[in-house]
Coordinates of C-alpha atoms in Angstrom, one line a residue:
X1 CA 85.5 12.3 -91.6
X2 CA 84.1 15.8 -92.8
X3 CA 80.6 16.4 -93.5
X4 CA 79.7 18.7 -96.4
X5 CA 76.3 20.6 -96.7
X6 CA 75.6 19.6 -99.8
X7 CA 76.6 16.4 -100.7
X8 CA 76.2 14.7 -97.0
X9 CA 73.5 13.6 -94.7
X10 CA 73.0 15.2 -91.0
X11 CA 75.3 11.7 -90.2
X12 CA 78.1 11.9 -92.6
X13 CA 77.1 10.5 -95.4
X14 CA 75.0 11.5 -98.9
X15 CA 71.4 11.2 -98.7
X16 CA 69.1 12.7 -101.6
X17 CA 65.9 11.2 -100.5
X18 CA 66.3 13.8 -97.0
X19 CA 63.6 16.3 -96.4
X20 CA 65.3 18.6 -94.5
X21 CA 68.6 19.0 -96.9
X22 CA 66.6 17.9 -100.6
X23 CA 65.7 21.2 -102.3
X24 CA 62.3 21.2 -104.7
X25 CA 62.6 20.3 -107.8
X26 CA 60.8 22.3 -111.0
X27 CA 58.4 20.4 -112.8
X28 CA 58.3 17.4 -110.2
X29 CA 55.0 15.8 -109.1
X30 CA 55.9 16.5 -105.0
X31 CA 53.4 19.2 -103.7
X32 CA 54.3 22.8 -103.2
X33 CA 57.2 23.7 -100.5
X34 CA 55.8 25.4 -97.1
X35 CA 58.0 28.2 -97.0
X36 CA 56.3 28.9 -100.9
X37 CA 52.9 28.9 -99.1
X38 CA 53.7 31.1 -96.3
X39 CA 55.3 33.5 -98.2
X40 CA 52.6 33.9 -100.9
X41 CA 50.1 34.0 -97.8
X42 CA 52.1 36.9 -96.4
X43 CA 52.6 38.8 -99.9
X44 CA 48.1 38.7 -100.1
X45 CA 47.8 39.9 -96.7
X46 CA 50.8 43.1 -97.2
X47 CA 48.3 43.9 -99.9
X48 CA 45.9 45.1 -97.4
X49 CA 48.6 47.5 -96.1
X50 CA 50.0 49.5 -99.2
X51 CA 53.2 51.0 -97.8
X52 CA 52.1 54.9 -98.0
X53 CA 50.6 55.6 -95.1
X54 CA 47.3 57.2 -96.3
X55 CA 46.2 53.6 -97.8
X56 CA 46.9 51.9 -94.7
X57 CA 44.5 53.8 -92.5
X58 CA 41.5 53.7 -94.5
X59 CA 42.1 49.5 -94.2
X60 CA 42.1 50.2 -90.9
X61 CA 39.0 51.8 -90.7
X62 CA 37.4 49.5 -92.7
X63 CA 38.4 46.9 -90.1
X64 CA 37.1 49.0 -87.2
X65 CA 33.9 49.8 -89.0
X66 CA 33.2 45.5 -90.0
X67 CA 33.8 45.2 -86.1
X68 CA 31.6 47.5 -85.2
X69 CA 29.0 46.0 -87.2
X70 CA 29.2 42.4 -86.1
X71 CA 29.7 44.0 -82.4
X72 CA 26.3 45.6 -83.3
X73 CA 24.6 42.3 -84.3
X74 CA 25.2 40.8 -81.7
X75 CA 22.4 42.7 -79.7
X76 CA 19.5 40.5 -82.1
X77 CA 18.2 38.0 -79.6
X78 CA 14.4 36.0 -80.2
X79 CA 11.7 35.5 -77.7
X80 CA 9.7 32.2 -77.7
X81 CA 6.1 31.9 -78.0
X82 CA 5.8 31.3 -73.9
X83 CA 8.4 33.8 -72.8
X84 CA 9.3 37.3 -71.9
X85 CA 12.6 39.4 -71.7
X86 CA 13.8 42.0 -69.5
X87 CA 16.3 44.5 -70.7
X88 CA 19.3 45.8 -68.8
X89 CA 20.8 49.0 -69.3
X90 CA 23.6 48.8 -67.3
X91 CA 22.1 46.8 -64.8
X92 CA 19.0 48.8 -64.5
X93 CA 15.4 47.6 -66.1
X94 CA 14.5 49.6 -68.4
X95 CA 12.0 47.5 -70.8
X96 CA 10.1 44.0 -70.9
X97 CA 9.6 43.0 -74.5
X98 CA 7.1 39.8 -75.8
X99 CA 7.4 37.0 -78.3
X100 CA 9.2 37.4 -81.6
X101 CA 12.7 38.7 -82.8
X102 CA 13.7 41.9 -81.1
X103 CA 17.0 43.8 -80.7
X104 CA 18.5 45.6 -77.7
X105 CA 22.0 47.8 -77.6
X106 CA 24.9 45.2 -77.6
X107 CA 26.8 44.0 -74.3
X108 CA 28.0 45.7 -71.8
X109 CA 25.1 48.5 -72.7
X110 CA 22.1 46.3 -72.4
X111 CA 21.4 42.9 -72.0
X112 CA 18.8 40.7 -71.9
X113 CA 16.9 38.2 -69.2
X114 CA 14.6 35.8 -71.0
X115 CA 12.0 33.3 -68.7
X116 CA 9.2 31.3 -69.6
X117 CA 6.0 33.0 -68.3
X118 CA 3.4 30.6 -69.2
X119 CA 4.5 26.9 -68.1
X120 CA 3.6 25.7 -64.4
X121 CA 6.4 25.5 -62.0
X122 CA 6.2 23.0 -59.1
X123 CA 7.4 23.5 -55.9
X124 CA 6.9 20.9 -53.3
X125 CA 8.2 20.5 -49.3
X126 CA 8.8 16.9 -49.4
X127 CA 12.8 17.7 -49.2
X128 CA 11.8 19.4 -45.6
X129 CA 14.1 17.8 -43.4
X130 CA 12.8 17.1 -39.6
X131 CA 15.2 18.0 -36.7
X132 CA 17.0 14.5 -35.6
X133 CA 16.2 15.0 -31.5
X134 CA 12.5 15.3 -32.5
X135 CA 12.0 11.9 -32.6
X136 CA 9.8 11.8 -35.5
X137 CA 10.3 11.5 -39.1
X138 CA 8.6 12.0 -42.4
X139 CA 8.7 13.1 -46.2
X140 CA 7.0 16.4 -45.5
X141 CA 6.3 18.4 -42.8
X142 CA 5.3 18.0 -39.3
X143 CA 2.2 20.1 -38.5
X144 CA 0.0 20.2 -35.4
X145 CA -3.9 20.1 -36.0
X146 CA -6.9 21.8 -34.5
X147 CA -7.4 19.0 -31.9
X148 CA -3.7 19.1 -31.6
X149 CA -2.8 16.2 -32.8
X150 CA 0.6 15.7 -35.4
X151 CA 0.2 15.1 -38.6
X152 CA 3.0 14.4 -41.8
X153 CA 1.8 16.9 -43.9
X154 CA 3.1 17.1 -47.9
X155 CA 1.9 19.9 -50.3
X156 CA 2.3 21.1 -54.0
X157 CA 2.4 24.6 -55.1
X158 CA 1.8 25.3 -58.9
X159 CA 2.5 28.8 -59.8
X160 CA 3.8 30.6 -62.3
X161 CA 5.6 33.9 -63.4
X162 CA 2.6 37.3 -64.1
X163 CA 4.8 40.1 -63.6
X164 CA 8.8 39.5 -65.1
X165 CA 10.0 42.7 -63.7
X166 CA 8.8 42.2 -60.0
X167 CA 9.9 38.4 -59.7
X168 CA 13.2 39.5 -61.2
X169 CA 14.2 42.5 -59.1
X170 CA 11.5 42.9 -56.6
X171 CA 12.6 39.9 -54.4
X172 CA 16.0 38.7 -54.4
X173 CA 15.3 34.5 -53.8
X174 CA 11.3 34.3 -55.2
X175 CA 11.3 30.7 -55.4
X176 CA 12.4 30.2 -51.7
X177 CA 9.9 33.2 -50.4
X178 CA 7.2 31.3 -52.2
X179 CA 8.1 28.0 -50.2
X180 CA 8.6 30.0 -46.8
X181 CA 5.0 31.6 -47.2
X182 CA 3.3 28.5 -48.6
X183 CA 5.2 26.7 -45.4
X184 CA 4.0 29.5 -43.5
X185 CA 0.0 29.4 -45.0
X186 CA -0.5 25.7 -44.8
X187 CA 0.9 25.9 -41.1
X188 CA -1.9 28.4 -40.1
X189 CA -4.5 26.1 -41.8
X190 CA -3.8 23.2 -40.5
X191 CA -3.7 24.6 -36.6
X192 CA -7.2 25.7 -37.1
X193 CA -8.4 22.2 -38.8
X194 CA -9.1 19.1 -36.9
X195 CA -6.9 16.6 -38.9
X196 CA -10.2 14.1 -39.3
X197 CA -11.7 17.2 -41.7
X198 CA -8.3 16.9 -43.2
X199 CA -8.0 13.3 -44.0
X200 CA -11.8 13.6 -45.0
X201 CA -14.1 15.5 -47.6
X202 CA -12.7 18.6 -46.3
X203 CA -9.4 18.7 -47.9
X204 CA -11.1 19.8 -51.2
X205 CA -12.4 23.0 -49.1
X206 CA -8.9 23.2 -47.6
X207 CA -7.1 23.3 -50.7
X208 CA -9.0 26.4 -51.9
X209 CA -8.4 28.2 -48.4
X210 CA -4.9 28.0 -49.3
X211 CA -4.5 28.5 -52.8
X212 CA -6.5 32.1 -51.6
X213 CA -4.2 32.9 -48.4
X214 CA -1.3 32.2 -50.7
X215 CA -2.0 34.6 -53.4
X216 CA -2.8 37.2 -51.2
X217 CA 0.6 36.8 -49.2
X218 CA 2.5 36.7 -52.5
X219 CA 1.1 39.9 -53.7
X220 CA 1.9 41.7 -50.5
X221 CA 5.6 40.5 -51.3
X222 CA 5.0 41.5 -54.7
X223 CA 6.8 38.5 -56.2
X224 CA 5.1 39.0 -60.0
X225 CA 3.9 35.0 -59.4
X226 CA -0.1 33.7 -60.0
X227 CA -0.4 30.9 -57.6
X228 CA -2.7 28.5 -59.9
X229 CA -3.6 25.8 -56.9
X230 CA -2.3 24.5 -53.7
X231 CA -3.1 20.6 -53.1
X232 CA -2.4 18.9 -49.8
X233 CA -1.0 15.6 -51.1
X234 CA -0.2 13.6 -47.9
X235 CA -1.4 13.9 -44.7
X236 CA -0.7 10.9 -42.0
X237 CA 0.0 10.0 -38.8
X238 CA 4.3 11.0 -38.4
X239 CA 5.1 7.5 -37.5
X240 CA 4.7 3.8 -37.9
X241 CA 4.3 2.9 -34.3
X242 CA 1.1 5.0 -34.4
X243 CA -0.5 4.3 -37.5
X244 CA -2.3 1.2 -36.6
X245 CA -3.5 2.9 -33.3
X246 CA -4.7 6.3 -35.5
X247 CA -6.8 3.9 -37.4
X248 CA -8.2 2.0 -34.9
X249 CA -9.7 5.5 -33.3
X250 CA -10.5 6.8 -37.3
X251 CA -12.5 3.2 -37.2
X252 CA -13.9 3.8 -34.3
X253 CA -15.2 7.3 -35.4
X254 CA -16.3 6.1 -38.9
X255 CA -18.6 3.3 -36.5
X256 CA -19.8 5.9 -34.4
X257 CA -20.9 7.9 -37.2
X258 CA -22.1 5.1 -39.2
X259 CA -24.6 4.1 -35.9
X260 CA -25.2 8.2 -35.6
X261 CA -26.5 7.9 -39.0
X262 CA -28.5 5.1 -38.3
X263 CA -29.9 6.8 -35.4
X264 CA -31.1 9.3 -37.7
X265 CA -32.8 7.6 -39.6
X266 CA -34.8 5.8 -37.4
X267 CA -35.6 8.7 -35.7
X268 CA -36.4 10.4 -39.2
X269 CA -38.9 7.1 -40.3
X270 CA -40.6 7.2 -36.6
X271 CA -41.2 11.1 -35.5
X272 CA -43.5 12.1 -39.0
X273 CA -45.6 8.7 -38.1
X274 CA -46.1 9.8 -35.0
X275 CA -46.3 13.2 -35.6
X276 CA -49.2 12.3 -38.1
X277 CA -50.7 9.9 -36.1
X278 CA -50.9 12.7 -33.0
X279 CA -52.2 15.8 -35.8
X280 CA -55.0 12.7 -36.7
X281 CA -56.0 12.5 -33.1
X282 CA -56.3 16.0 -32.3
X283 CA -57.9 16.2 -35.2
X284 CA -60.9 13.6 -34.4
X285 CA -61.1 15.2 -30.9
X286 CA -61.6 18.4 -32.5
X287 CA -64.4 17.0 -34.9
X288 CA -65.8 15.1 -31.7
X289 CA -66.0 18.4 -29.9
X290 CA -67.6 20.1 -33.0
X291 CA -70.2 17.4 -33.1
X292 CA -71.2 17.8 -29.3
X293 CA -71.2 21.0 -29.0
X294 CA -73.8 21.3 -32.1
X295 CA -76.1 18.7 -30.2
X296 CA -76.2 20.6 -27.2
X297 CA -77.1 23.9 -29.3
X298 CA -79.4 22.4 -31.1
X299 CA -81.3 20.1 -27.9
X300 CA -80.8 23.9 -26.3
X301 CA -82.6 25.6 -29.4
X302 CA -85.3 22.9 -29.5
X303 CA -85.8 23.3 -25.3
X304 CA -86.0 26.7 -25.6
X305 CA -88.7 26.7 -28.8
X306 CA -91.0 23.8 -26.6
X307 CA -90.3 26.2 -23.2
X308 CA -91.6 29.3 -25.4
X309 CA -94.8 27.2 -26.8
X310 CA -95.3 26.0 -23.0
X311 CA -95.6 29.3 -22.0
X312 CA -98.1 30.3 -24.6
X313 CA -100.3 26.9 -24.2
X314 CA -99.1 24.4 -21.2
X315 CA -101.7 22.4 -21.8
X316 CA -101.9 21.6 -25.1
X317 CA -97.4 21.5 -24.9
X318 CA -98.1 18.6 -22.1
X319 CA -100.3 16.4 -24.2
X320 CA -98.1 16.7 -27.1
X321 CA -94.9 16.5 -24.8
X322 CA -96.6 13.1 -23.1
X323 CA -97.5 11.8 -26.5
X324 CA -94.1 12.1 -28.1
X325 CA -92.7 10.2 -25.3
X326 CA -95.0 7.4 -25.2
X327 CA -94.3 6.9 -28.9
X328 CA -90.4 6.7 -28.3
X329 CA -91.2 4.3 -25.6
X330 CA -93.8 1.6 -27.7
X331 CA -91.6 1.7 -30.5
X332 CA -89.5 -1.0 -30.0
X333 CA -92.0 -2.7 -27.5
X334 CA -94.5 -5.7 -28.6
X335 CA -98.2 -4.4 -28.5
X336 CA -101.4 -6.6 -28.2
X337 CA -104.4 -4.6 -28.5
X338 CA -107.6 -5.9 -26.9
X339 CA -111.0 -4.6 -26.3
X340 CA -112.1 -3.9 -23.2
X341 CA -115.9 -5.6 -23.9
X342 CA -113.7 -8.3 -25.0
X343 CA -111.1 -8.8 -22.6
X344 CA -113.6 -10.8 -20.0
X345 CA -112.7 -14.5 -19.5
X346 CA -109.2 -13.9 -20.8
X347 CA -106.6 -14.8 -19.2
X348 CA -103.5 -12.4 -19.1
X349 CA -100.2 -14.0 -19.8
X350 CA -96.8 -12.5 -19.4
X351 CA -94.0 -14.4 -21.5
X352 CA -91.4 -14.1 -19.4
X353 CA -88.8 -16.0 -20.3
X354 CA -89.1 -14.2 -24.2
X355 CA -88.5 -11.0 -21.8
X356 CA -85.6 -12.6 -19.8
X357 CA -83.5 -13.9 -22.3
X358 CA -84.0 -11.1 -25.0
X359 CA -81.1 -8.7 -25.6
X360 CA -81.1 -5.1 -23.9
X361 CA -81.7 -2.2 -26.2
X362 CA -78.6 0.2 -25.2
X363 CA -79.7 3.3 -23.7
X364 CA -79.3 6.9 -25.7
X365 CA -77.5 9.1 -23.4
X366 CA -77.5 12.8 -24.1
X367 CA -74.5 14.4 -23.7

């Protein structure tokens, strides 16, 4: 059996309805042939190239010169609100530009670095991990205290990027220098603090120690970073077995304080009553003293005035002298005058039991 090309099928027999032998038909609803498509593409695009040779490589430069263009744009690049960007020339710094839409010489000539300058980065040391023959284990770090004792200590660093060009190029790993010399800060601090002014009202002190020490380390690297706070955020006793003895001597120091302050205040209540009650007794003695000492200058002042008027009439002095002290003396004595023309056939009587039995007068003394 032969096959013919055009009246047969691919299997030896006639098949009008085959796509690869049918041939389009003019006027026919079936779309357009591929080979129609292609061709007409490739007739548009020859236009491009006219066959003189003068033609063709003006397209050409046109080409070159549309490429150059878009090769230029793509050197437009924007910079947020909260970021910087360093340019490259070649690998070298040459420029740090701000927010907005800028444009720098296209790739490989310059290129451009963009961070965010304003948000807070946080860098932590709970991923420290503790050596396994140690013994001990925790989230942070293992530090020894002022009164040597070990503590599980975990800290925050925020910080943030001031100078672009020095934490780009200055420092080749910044974020690992600044958790080496935060490591390396805290460490110092906490071997000079006794870890109850730690776990106490001291941390807030502590925290501004560091935050200082760190931002002066940090600019002696020159890492281009502002170190906005340090905060301790853990410290503890390393292990379990030991907590329950750490707080049993933290208990014991909080009691001991607690009767300290006690103590104080007792002693605070009681020393300014006594103190007061002493200044009052001195003070009486004082005024005692002032009181005597003015009776004996004035029973001196009035001896010496009777001496002088002794001396200028003794006997007149006496008789006044003896007078004054029989008056003192009959006072306070009962009296019964009687005539002495008169006083025959009386009888004297002495009521002695009146005398007995009445109360002593107590004797002036002159001191």
């Amino acid at each position: 059996m032969s096959m013919k090309d055009d009246d047969e099928g691919p299997w030896g027999h006639h098949d009008d309805n085959n796509s690869w032998t049918r041939k389009p038909k003019r006027g026919s609803d079936e779309g357009p042939d591929l080979e129609d498509l292609l061709k007409k593409s490739q007739d548009k695009f020859k236009q491009f190239f006219p066959k003189n040779g003068r033609s063709n490589g003006r397209a050409l430069w046109y080409i070159a010169g549309g490429v150059f263009f878009l090769w230029l744009l793509t050197g437009i690049y924007t910079v947020q609100q909260d970021e910087q960007a360093a340019i490259m020339r070649f690998g070298k710094w040459v420029r740090t530009t701000g927010p907005g839409l800028s444009y720098h010489l296209p790739a490989p000539i310059e290129s451009a670095i963009i961070r965010n300058v304003t948000s807070i980065n946080i860098l932590t040391n709970t991923n420290v991990s503790q050596p396994a023959t140690s013994g001990l284990a925790g989230e942070g770090a293992l530090m020894l205290t002022g009164d040597e004792n070990i503590a599980d200590v975990q800290f925050a660093v925020n910080w943030r990027i001031k100078d672009l060009e020095a934490f780009l190029f200055d420092v080749k790993s910044p974020e690992s220098t600044i958790r080496a010399a935060a490591d390396s800060v805290v460490r110092a601090v906490i071997a000079q603090t006794p870890i109850a002014q730690i776990l106490s009202e001291g941390r807030s002190k502590i925290n501004i120690q560091l935050r200082e020490m760190l931002q002066k380390l940090v600019d002696e690297y020159k890492l281009g970073v502002e170190i906005s706070q340090v905060e301790l955020l853990k410290v503890a006793p390393p292990t379990t077995k030991v907590i329950d003895a750490y707080l049993d001597v933290q208990r014991a120091k909080a009691d001991m304080e607690r009767k300290r302050n006690e103590a104080e205040y007792y002693r605070n209540s009681i020393v300014p009553v006594a103190r007061g009650q002493a200044k009052q007794i001195i003070q009486d003695a004082e005024a005692y003293k002032a009181k005597v000492m003015a009776d004996i200058d004035g029973e001196t002042s009035r001896f010496m005035l009777v001496f002088d008027q002794y001396s200028k009439a003794p006997a007149v002095t006496k008789t006044r002298l003896y007078l004054d002290a029989m008056q003192s003396i009959l006072e306070t004595t009962q009296k019964l005058v009687v005539n002495g023309e008169q006083s025959q056939g009386i009888l004297p009587y002495l009521p002695l039991p009146e005398l007995k039995n009445k109360p002593e007068k107590p004797k002036e003394t002159n001191q």
